[in-house]
PDB file of C-alpha atoms in Angstrom:
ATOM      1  CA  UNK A  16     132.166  58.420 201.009  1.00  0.00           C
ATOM      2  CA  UNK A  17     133.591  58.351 204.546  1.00  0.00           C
ATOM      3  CA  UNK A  18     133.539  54.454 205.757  1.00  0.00           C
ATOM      4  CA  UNK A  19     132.728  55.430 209.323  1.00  0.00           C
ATOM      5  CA  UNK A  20     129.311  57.787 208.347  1.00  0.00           C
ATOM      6  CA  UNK A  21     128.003  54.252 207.972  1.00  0.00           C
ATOM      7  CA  UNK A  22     129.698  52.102 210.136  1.00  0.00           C
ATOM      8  CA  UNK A  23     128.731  53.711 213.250  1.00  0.00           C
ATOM      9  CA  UNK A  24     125.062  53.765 212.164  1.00  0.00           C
ATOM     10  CA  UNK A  25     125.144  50.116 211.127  1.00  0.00           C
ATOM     11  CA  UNK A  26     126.912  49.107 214.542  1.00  0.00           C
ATOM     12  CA  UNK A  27     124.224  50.901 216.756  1.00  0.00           C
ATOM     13  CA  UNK A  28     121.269  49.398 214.573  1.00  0.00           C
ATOM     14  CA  UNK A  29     123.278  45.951 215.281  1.00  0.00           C
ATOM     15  CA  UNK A  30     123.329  46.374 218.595  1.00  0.00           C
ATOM     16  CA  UNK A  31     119.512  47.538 218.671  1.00  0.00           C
ATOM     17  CA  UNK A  32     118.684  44.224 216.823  1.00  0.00           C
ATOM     18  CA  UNK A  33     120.715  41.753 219.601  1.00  0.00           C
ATOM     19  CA  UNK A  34     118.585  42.981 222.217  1.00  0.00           C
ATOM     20  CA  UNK A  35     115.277  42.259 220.898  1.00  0.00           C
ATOM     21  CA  UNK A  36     114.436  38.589 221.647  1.00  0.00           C
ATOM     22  CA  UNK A  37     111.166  35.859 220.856  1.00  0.00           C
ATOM     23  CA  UNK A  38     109.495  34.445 224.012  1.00  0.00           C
ATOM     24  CA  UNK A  39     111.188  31.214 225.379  1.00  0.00           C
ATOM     25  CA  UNK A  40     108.502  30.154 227.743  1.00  0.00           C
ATOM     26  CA  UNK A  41     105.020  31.419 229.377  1.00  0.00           C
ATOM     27  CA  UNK A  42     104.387  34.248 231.423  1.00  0.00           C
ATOM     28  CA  UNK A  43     101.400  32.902 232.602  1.00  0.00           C
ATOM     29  CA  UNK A  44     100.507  30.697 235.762  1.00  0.00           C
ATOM     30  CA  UNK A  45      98.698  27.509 234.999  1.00  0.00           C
ATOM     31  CA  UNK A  46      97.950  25.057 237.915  1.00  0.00           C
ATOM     32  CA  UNK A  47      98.002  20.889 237.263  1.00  0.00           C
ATOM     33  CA  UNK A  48      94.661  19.449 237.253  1.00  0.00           C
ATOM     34  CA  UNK A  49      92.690  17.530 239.926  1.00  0.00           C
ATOM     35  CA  UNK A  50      93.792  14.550 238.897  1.00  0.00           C
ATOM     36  CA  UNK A  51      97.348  14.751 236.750  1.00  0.00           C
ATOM     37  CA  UNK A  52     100.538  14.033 238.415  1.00  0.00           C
ATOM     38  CA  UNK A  53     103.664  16.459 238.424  1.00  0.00           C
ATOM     39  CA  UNK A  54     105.267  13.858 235.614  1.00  0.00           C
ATOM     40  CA  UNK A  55     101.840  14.109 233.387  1.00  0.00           C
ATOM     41  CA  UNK A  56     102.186  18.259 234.302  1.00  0.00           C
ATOM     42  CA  UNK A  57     105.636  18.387 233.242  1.00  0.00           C
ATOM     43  CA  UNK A  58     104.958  15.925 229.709  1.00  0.00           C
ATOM     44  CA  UNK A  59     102.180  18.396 229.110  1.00  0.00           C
ATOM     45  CA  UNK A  60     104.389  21.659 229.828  1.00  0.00           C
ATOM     46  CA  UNK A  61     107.214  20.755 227.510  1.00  0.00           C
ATOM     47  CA  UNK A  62     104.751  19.492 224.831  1.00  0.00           C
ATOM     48  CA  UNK A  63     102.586  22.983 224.735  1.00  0.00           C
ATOM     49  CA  UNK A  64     105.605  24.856 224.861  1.00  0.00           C
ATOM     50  CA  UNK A  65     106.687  23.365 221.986  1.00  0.00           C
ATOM     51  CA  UNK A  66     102.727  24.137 220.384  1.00  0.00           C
ATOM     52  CA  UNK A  67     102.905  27.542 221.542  1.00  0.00           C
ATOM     53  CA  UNK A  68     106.479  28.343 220.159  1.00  0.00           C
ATOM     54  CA  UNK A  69     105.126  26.517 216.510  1.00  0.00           C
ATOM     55  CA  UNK A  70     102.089  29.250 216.689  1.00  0.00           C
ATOM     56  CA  UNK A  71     104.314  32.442 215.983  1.00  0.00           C
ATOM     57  CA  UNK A  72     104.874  31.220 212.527  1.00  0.00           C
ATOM     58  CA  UNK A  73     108.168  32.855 212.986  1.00  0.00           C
ATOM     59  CA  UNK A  74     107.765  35.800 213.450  1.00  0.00           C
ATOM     60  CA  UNK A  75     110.875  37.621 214.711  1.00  0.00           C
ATOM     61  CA  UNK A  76     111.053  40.704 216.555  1.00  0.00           C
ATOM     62  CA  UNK A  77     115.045  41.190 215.029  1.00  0.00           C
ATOM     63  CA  UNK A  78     113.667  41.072 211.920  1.00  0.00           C
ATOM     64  CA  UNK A  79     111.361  43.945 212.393  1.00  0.00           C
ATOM     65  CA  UNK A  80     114.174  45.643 213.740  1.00  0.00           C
ATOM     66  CA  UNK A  81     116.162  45.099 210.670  1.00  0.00           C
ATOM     67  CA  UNK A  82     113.751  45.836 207.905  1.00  0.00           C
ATOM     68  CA  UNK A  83     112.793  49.078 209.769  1.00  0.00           C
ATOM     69  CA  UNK A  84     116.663  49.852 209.934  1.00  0.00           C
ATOM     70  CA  UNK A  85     117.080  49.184 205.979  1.00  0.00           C
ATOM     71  CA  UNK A  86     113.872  50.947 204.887  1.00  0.00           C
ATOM     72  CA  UNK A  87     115.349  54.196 207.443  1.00  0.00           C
ATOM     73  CA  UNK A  88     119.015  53.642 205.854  1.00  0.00           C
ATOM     74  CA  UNK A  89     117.269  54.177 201.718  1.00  0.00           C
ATOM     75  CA  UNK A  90     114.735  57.220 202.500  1.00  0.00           C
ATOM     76  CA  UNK A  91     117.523  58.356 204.300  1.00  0.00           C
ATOM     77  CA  UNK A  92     119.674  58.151 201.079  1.00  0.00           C
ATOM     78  CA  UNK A  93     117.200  58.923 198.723  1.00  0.00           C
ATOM     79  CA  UNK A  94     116.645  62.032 200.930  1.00  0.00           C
ATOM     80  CA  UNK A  95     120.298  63.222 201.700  1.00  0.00           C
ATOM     81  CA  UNK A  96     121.193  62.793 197.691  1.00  0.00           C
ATOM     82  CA  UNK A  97     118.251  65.265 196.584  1.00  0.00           C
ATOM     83  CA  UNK A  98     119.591  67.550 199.529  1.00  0.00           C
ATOM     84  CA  UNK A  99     122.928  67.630 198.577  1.00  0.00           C
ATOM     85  CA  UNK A 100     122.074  67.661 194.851  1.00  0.00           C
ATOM     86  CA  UNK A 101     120.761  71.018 195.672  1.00  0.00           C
ATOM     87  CA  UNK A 102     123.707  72.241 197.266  1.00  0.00           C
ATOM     88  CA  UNK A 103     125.820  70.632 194.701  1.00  0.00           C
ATOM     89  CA  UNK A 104     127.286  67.614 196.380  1.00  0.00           C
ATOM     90  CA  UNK A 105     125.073  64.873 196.084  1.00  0.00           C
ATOM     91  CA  UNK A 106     127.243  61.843 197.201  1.00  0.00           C
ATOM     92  CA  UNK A 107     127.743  63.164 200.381  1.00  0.00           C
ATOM     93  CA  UNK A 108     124.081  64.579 200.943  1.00  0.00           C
ATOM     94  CA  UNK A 109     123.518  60.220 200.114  1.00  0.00           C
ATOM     95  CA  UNK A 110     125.991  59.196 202.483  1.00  0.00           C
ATOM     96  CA  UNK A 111     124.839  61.646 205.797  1.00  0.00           C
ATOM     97  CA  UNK A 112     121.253  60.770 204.541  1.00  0.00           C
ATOM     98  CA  UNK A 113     122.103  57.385 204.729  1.00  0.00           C
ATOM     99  CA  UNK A 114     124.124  57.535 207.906  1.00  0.00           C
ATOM    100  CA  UNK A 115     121.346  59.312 209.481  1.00  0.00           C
ATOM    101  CA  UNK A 116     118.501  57.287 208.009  1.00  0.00           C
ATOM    102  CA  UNK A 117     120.525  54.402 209.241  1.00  0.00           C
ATOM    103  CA  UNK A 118     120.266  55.487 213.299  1.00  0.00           C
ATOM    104  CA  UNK A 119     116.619  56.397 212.970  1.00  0.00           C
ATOM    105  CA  UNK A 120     115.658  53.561 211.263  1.00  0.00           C
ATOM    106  CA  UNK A 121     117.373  51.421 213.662  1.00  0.00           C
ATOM    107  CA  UNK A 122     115.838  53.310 216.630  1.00  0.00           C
ATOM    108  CA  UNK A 123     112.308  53.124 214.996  1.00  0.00           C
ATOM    109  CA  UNK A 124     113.164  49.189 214.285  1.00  0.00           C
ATOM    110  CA  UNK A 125     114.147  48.960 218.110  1.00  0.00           C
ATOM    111  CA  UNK A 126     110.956  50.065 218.824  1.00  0.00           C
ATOM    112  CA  UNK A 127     108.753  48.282 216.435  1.00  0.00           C
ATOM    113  CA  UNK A 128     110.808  45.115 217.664  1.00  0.00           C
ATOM    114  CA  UNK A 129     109.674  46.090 221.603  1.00  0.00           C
ATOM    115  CA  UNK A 130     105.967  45.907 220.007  1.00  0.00           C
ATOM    116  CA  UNK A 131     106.347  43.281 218.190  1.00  0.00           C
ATOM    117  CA  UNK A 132     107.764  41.033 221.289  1.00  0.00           C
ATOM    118  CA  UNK A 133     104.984  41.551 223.519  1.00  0.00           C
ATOM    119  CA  UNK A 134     102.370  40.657 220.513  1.00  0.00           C
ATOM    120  CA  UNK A 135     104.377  37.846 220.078  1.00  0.00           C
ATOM    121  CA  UNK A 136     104.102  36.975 223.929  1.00  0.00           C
ATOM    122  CA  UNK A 137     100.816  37.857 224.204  1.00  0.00           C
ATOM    123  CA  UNK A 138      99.863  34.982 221.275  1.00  0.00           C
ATOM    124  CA  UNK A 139     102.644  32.160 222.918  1.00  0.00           C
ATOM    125  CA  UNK A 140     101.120  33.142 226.317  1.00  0.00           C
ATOM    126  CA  UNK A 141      97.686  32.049 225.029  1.00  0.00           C
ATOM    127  CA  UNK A 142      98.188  29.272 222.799  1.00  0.00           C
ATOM    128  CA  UNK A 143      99.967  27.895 225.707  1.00  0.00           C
ATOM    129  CA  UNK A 144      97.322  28.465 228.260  1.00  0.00           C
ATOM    130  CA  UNK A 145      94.451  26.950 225.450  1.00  0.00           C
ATOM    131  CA  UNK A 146      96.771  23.870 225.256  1.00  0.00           C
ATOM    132  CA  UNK A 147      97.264  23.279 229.179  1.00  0.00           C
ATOM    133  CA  UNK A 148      93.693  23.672 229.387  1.00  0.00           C
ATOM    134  CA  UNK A 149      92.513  21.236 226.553  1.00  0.00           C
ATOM    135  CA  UNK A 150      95.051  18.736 228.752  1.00  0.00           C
ATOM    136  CA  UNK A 151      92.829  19.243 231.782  1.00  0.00           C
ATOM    137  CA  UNK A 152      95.055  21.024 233.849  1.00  0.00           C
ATOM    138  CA  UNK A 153      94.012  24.585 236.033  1.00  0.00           C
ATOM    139  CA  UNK A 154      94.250  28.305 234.564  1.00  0.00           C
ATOM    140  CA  UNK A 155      93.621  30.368 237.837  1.00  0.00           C
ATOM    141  CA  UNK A 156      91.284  33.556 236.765  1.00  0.00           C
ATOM    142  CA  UNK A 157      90.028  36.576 237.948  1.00  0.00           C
ATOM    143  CA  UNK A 158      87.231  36.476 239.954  1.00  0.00           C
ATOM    144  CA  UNK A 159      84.180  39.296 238.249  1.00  0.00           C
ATOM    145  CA  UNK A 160      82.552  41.009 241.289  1.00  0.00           C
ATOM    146  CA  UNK A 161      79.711  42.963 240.332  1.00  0.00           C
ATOM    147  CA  UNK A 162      78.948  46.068 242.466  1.00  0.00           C
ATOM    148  CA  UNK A 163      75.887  47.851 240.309  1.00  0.00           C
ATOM    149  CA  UNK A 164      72.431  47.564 242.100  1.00  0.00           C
ATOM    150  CA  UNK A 165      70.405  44.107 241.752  1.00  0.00           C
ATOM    151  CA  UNK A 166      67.565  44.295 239.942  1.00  0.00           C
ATOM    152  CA  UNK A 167      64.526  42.846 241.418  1.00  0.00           C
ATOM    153  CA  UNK A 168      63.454  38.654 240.670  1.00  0.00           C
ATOM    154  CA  UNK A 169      60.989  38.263 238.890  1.00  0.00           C
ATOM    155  CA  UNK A 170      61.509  41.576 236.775  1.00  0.00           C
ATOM    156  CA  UNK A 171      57.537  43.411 236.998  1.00  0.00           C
ATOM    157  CA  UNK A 172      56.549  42.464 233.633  1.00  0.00           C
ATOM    158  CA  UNK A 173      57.127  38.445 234.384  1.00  0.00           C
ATOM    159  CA  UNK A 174      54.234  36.351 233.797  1.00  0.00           C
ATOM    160  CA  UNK A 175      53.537  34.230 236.657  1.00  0.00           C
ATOM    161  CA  UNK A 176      54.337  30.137 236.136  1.00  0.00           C
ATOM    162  CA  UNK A 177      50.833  28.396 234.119  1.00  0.00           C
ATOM    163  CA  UNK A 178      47.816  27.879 237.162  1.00  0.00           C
ATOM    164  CA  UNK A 179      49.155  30.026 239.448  1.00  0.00           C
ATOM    165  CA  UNK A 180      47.442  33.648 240.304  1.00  0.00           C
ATOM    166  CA  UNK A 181      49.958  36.505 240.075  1.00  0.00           C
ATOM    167  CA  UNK A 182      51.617  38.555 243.121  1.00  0.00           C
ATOM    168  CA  UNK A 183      48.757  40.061 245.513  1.00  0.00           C
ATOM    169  CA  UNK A 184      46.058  38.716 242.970  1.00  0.00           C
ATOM    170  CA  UNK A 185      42.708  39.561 245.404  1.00  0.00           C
ATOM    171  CA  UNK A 186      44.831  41.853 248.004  1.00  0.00           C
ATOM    172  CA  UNK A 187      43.141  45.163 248.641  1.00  0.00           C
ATOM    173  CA  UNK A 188      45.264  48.124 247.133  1.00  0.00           C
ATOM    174  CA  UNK A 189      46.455  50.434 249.958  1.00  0.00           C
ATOM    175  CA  UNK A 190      45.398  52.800 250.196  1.00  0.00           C
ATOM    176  CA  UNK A 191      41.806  51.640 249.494  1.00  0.00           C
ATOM    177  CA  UNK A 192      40.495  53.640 245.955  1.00  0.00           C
ATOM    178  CA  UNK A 193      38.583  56.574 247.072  1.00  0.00           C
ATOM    179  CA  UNK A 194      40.135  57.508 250.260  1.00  0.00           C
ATOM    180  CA  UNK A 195      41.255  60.945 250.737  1.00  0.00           C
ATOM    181  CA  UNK A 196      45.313  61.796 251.246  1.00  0.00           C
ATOM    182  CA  UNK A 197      46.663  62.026 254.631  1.00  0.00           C
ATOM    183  CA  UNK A 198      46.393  65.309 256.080  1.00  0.00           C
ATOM    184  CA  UNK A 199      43.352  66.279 254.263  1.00  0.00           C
ATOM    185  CA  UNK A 200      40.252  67.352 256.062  1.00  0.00           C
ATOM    186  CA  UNK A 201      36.980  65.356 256.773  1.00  0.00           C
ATOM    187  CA  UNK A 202      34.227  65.059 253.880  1.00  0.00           C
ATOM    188  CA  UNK A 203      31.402  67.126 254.711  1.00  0.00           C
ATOM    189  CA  UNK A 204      27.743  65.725 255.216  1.00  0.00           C
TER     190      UNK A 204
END
């Protein structure tokens, strides 16, 4: 078994795994509230960072990274040793397989570490906010503009309020009942 077919697999997955890193702060805006002070903002920051970074119940992107890098490194063993068993040299079939299984793994781990950091931010970003807000400070929002058609108040079928007489109660319908349509020529007689 050549030492660099799985050196230079293990070095790239290495290097995959020191790039991937946990949030260290918010990427979200929040505002101090009407009546806090930058001192009480600041006490509150450092305090729901601190609750935000204890809700990822450590959960670590590099990990991901690693695990998917192992799990690559053994089906890609397992899989090179059957190849090569058929062609009559198994231990080297196991040590491309795991070479190989070794760089894909450690690519797939780079990515499931990518997903796994902005899940991870996503879930810091709001326990943060939920904290900064229970302190009474400001999360600016979006503001929801509707632009469908209104629909009319009170909808048709709304009862009027107790003692008063619906809409037009007593009004004559127009056009009166009985009259003919416009256009239409005078009754005879």
């Amino acid at each position: 078994m050549n030492p660099r077919t799985i050196l230079l697999p293990l070095a790239a997955t290495v290097m995959l795994g020191a790039c991937v890193t946990v949030p260290t702060g918010p990427n979200v805006m929040v505002l101090p509230g009407t009546q806090k002070s930058l001192d009480q903002f600041n006490g509150d920051d450092w305090s729901c960072r601190q609750y935000a970074q204890s809700t990822l119940n450590g959960s670590d992107p590099a990990q991901a990274a690693a695990n998917s890098a192992v799990a690559g490194a053994v089906i890609g063993a397992a899989a090179g040793a059957l190849i090569g068993a058929a062609s009559g040299q198994a231990g080297q079939g196991a040590a491309i397989g795991a070479g190989t299984g070794l760089l894909f793994g450690g690519a797939a781990g780079g990515n499931a570490a990518g997903l796994s950091y902005y899940e991870a931010q996503r879930r810091y970003d709001i326990a943060y906010m939920q904290c900064m807000y229970a302190r009474g400070h400001q999360i600016p929002g979006r503001r929801v503009v509707y632009t469908g058609a209104a629909s009319p108040y009170p909808p048709a079928n709304y009862p009027p309020p107790p003692g008063m007489a619906p809409p037009n109660a007593g009004a004559p319908s127009y056009p009166p009942p009985g009259t003919p349509p416009p256009g239409a020529p005078p009754p005879r007689g």
